Amino acid sequence: MSGLSFAFASPAILAALILLPAIWWLLRLTPPQPRAEVFPPLRILASILKREETPARSPWWLTLLRMLLAALVILAIANPMFNPRTNTLSSGGPLVLMIDNSWASASDWDRRVRTADALIDDADAKGIPVSIAFTAEQSNDATPSAATAARDKLHAMNPRPLVPDRQRAADAVKAALNGGKPGTIAFISDGIEAREKDDIVSQLAALQPSELRLIEGNGNDILAITGASNNVNDMSVTATRLNGASPLHLQLTAQDNQGRPIAAGALNFASGQTVATGSITAPFEMRNDFARIGVDRYANAGTVHLLDDGFRRRRVALLSGQAADEFQPILSPLYYIQRALQPYADLIQPSSADLAKAIPQLLAGNPSVIIMADVGRLPQETYAPLQRWIQNGGTLIRFAGPRLAAAPADDPLVPVTLRQGERTFGGALSWAEPQPLADFPSFGPFAGMPKPTNVLIKRQVLAEPTPDLAERTWASLADGTPLVTEKQMQAGRVVLFHVSAEPQWSDLPISGDFVEMLRRIVQLSRSGGVNSAETAAKTAEAMPPYRLLTAKGVLTSEIGSARPLERSVKGAPAASFDNPPGLYGTEEGFAAVNVLGLGTALKPLDAAAGTVLREGLIGGEAWSAKPILFTLAFLALLADSLIVLFMNGVFSRFGRSTKAAAGGAAMLLLAFSVAASLHPANALADDTKPGDDTIYSRLDKTHLAYVVTGESEVDRVSERGLAGLSDYLTYRTTLEPGPPVGLDLAKDELAFYPLIYWPISATAPMPSNDAINRIDAYMRNGGTVLFDTRDAINTMGDTSSPGPNGQRLQQILANLDIPALEPVPAGHVLTKSFYLLSSFPGRYADSPLWVEARQDSRRDSNAVASSDGVTPIMITGNDFAGAWAIDQNGSPLLPTVPPDETQREYAYRSGVNIMMYMLTGNYKSDQVHVGDILQRLGQ
């Protein structure tokens, strides 16, 4: 609508305005106002004489206020309307309603329903049949029918999380009209171009209606997320909006699988900008848990972007055809792969150089991706398990090199048939120049990436020409020869880079494009590793609907008529009637289908064809002034009442009574305050709690702690053993521990003690689940538990099965989240934290001391396992407490086995090293100590 129109819904009521003069004269009269007289009796007697009384007149301004109140009531009853609707439907044919019930209509769907309802009411008033069709429905019965049937269809419909298919709805309308001409066509549109060069308005105009109306909202709330990328430091989010007239500042929220917000970010549109990119900054591990990204205060399917396995961290196994060079790592074929994937994936390498052992070891870890750098021939027995792993969903990425170039051409783990040998560009015997890369094809994971301009290929392995070679090529050189090829193998795939993984064959490994290419291929793999054979076969065919997105942006388990999603590597799946937006697959792995594809930009619908009347939705144009007028009338009545009360002196009488009431309330409050202060329950309470004295006494100095098993002899040895070690520490070091403390794991606070000694006894009661959980939390928070099975002498010569104490330890550890363990290796910090030691004996000397395994695959002697350098767990069978235990006179309580005081001395030294390691961490692994240590060793 253009301009501003005005009308009264009930104009006959305005005739009451002629009564205002009569109301004026009536309101001028008011009862006589009371007078105050002095006390003298004569004045009272004089006033008794009868005189003629005349009524007092109200002030003119009070009369004017009352006249205004009456006028406001009359005008409100007349119901003035601004931009009122008029029934101007054409009677030359049926009313055709075509309504966009797409994702963009969800935010103002109620207004669209009211608008359509009003048009149906107009048609009902004129007896015009109504044809109604919805653009986000797979089928429409647009046959003209009575207004009642059309109204029922309208109220039974809901918005869908889909892009409208207006062509399908227009075809349904044409078929229903069967060549007849409509009277009025009202297209209630979301205002967005549904496809390139959307000519739906021209098609509706071609039906030759008497009147064509285009009804739209203002488009201010139409916004959609069109992409998200998990970068090195943050998650970048791309969004588009329809109306870019003013700047817009939005808040982004990332949620996990349970719908809990775990991170937030911002996205800002400048004035005139319709596409913008924001970011959510969070650690990679946290971003790996993102399940969906939404825009605050916007509730529709377009402002929710679902994330699937493609955004999660993968486990990638690395294999090389040659041994890694510790002194020249940049010559290693895995060096550049590690640098490229380290921010995006968990990288693992085998501990053995023998591929016959290394490949089964890697497959046992169920990786998502295996990368082979210049691996030619594989052991024959490894082909079958590798093929099964790929068929069940694994991704094998191979890089060329001299070994692959010399390998047989019938390798089943290569995506294309290779020619033996390699092709060289720019060599002494070659006329060809190094080749740049061609544009990436529109399919495959590299689609959308710009062509690398600084990469030249000097050598490559060539593929034999086959009819399907172009379909399997994800990247090629400028001369058309393949650079990256791929082959599907049931649920998995094999990918081959026809160049090496180091810069000898090309510049690709030292370019940023190498990082992006590897990252995209890795994201195609399953995040949780491969499936079983049965599950992989089903997944390779199709993924069933798992959770679907509603138009309001809520995930629901109601799948309706949605069909399974066919897997494809040719870009992200697109939403359709058969596959509406949502998650497809199972809880173990799923694919996300979003409303809009990557890079989509919202554009306004072209309505330039023919004569089109443009209108707004009801609720934005027409509005009634009745509520405002009634509110003003009520305020005028309230003001009149207060004025009359004031003129009659009511407020002056209230003043005196208020002073008395205030004084009484003050006295009552004072009395209550005094009583409350004297009540013993309100005396100052002591803030201390039972047991605080014990806690304070254990904070004054370091105490060694042990677990109370409930067996008196075991607990006595533990207490005396830690007492002996405490005395030794006091005598030999600057550490002066307090008396040992026995701990009840289910009750006592554990955080005060750097080390807890736990003697294992098969006959002692099994710790409760609560005790296990508390010790697990203690270890997670940086504490260390020293488990001592004390049975090294009983298991000598029999390493096949543990003794009773060892079995009890296995039961305890089964409920603890512990890292991988290894015997203390040579050069570990424990061997030099105070004394220089090569073993850790106790009462016995045959059991190793187990600690957390170091994570560095190169086994650096100074490497440490955890972030603070202290292992959370130690295990021994040497009975440390038995060797440390002393009686009240300081004499050894138990003999060593075999009896040897030197062994006892080294047992004490082991205890000292363990305590220093607990308190200083990896301090002694610093290089500054190397000189002193070598000097003490005499080297």
PDB file of C-alpha atoms in Angstrom, residues 392-483:
ATOM      1  CA  ASN A 392      34.177 -51.103   5.824  1.00  0.00           C
ATOM      2  CA  GLY A 393      34.647 -47.324   5.587  1.00  0.00           C
ATOM      3  CA  GLY A 394      38.382 -46.583   5.840  1.00  0.00           C
ATOM      4  CA  THR A 395      40.214 -44.020   3.703  1.00  0.00           C
ATOM      5  CA  LEU A 396      43.666 -44.872   2.349  1.00  0.00           C
ATOM      6  CA  ILE A 397      45.760 -41.952   1.075  1.00  0.00           C
ATOM      7  CA  ARG A 398      48.937 -42.809  -0.807  1.00  0.00           C
ATOM      8  CA  PHE A 399      51.775 -40.624  -2.044  1.00  0.00           C
ATOM      9  CA  ALA A 400      54.023 -41.503  -4.943  1.00  0.00           C
ATOM     10  CA  GLY A 401      57.784 -41.808  -4.833  1.00  0.00           C
ATOM     11  CA  PRO A 402      60.604 -43.956  -6.195  1.00  0.00           C
ATOM     12  CA  ARG A 403      59.273 -47.101  -4.510  1.00  0.00           C
ATOM     13  CA  LEU A 404      55.720 -46.708  -5.805  1.00  0.00           C
ATOM     14  CA  ALA A 405      57.001 -45.852  -9.280  1.00  0.00           C
ATOM     15  CA  ALA A 406      58.894 -49.171  -9.338  1.00  0.00           C
ATOM     16  CA  ALA A 407      56.003 -51.217  -7.895  1.00  0.00           C
ATOM     17  CA  PRO A 408      53.945 -53.637 -10.017  1.00  0.00           C
ATOM     18  CA  ALA A 409      51.083 -52.073 -11.966  1.00  0.00           C
ATOM     19  CA  ASP A 410      48.469 -54.501 -10.631  1.00  0.00           C
ATOM     20  CA  ASP A 411      48.497 -53.118  -7.085  1.00  0.00           C
ATOM     21  CA  PRO A 412      44.880 -53.470  -5.835  1.00  0.00           C
ATOM     22  CA  LEU A 413      45.355 -50.545  -3.424  1.00  0.00           C
ATOM     23  CA  VAL A 414      45.907 -47.946  -6.129  1.00  0.00           C
ATOM     24  CA  PRO A 415      42.856 -46.127  -7.574  1.00  0.00           C
ATOM     25  CA  VAL A 416      44.089 -46.181 -11.201  1.00  0.00           C
ATOM     26  CA  THR A 417      46.407 -48.308 -13.274  1.00  0.00           C
ATOM     27  CA  LEU A 418      49.896 -46.766 -13.147  1.00  0.00           C
ATOM     28  CA  ARG A 419      52.647 -46.859 -15.674  1.00  0.00           C
ATOM     29  CA  GLN A 420      55.897 -48.097 -14.268  1.00  0.00           C
ATOM     30  CA  GLY A 421      58.505 -45.409 -13.838  1.00  0.00           C
ATOM     31  CA  GLU A 422      58.016 -41.733 -13.365  1.00  0.00           C
ATOM     32  CA  ARG A 423      57.630 -38.693 -15.558  1.00  0.00           C
ATOM     33  CA  THR A 424      60.169 -35.889 -15.154  1.00  0.00           C
ATOM     34  CA  PHE A 425      59.692 -32.225 -16.127  1.00  0.00           C
ATOM     35  CA  GLY A 426      62.528 -29.809 -16.625  1.00  0.00           C
ATOM     36  CA  GLY A 427      65.392 -32.299 -16.187  1.00  0.00           C
ATOM     37  CA  ALA A 428      68.585 -32.479 -18.182  1.00  0.00           C
ATOM     38  CA  LEU A 429      67.030 -35.054 -20.529  1.00  0.00           C
ATOM     39  CA  SER A 430      63.559 -33.491 -20.703  1.00  0.00           C
ATOM     40  CA  TRP A 431      62.233 -30.729 -22.939  1.00  0.00           C
ATOM     41  CA  ALA A 432      59.111 -30.256 -20.820  1.00  0.00           C
ATOM     42  CA  GLU A 433      58.824 -27.453 -18.299  1.00  0.00           C
ATOM     43  CA  PRO A 434      57.486 -27.947 -14.764  1.00  0.00           C
ATOM     44  CA  GLN A 435      53.718 -27.957 -14.916  1.00  0.00           C
ATOM     45  CA  PRO A 436      51.290 -25.810 -12.863  1.00  0.00           C
ATOM     46  CA  LEU A 437      47.945 -27.096 -11.664  1.00  0.00           C
ATOM     47  CA  ALA A 438      44.679 -26.793 -13.571  1.00  0.00           C
ATOM     48  CA  ASP A 439      41.421 -25.534 -12.069  1.00  0.00           C
ATOM     49  CA  PHE A 440      39.850 -27.997  -9.684  1.00  0.00           C
ATOM     50  CA  PRO A 441      36.759 -29.774 -11.078  1.00  0.00           C
ATOM     51  CA  SER A 442      33.295 -28.918  -9.783  1.00  0.00           C
ATOM     52  CA  PHE A 443      32.976 -32.310  -8.074  1.00  0.00           C
ATOM     53  CA  GLY A 444      35.095 -33.846  -5.354  1.00  0.00           C
ATOM     54  CA  PRO A 445      36.386 -32.368  -2.106  1.00  0.00           C
ATOM     55  CA  PHE A 446      38.486 -29.633  -3.754  1.00  0.00           C
ATOM     56  CA  ALA A 447      35.495 -27.974  -5.445  1.00  0.00           C
ATOM     57  CA  GLY A 448      35.460 -24.262  -4.662  1.00  0.00           C
ATOM     58  CA  MET A 449      39.185 -24.024  -3.882  1.00  0.00           C
ATOM     59  CA  PRO A 450      41.063 -21.453  -5.975  1.00  0.00           C
ATOM     60  CA  LYS A 451      43.688 -22.848  -8.322  1.00  0.00           C
ATOM     61  CA  PRO A 452      47.163 -22.811  -6.729  1.00  0.00           C
ATOM     62  CA  THR A 453      49.332 -20.278  -8.528  1.00  0.00           C
ATOM     63  CA  ASN A 454      52.693 -20.943  -6.866  1.00  0.00           C
ATOM     64  CA  VAL A 455      52.870 -24.745  -7.245  1.00  0.00           C
ATOM     65  CA  LEU A 456      54.930 -26.440  -9.943  1.00  0.00           C
ATOM     66  CA  ILE A 457      55.147 -30.189 -10.529  1.00  0.00           C
ATOM     67  CA  LYS A 458      58.570 -31.506 -11.488  1.00  0.00           C
ATOM     68  CA  ARG A 459      57.960 -35.285 -11.345  1.00  0.00           C
ATOM     69  CA  GLN A 460      54.909 -37.520 -11.189  1.00  0.00           C
ATOM     70  CA  VAL A 461      53.686 -41.048 -11.756  1.00  0.00           C
ATOM     71  CA  LEU A 462      51.390 -41.401 -14.758  1.00  0.00           C
ATOM     72  CA  ALA A 463      48.037 -43.170 -14.988  1.00  0.00           C
ATOM     73  CA  GLU A 464      47.024 -45.358 -17.900  1.00  0.00           C
ATOM     74  CA  PRO A 465      44.163 -43.705 -19.844  1.00  0.00           C
ATOM     75  CA  THR A 466      40.803 -45.329 -19.093  1.00  0.00           C
ATOM     76  CA  PRO A 467      37.216 -44.262 -19.900  1.00  0.00           C
ATOM     77  CA  ASP A 468      36.493 -43.372 -16.273  1.00  0.00           C
ATOM     78  CA  LEU A 469      39.805 -41.620 -15.538  1.00  0.00           C
ATOM     79  CA  ALA A 470      38.260 -38.140 -15.696  1.00  0.00           C
ATOM     80  CA  GLU A 471      35.554 -39.113 -13.203  1.00  0.00           C
ATOM     81  CA  ARG A 472      38.174 -40.402 -10.779  1.00  0.00           C
ATOM     82  CA  THR A 473      40.421 -37.332 -11.052  1.00  0.00           C
ATOM     83  CA  TRP A 474      40.058 -34.803  -8.245  1.00  0.00           C
ATOM     84  CA  ALA A 475      42.988 -32.614  -9.387  1.00  0.00           C
ATOM     85  CA  SER A 476      45.095 -32.464 -12.517  1.00  0.00           C
ATOM     86  CA  LEU A 477      47.981 -30.598 -14.104  1.00  0.00           C
ATOM     87  CA  ALA A 478      47.643 -27.947 -16.752  1.00  0.00           C
ATOM     88  CA  ASP A 479      48.429 -30.561 -19.422  1.00  0.00           C
ATOM     89  CA  GLY A 480      45.519 -32.729 -18.244  1.00  0.00           C
ATOM     90  CA  THR A 481      47.481 -35.490 -16.518  1.00  0.00           C
ATOM     91  CA  PRO A 482      46.062 -36.495 -13.107  1.00  0.00           C
ATOM     92  CA  LEU A 483      47.554 -35.183  -9.894  1.00  0.00           C
TER      93      LEU A 483
END
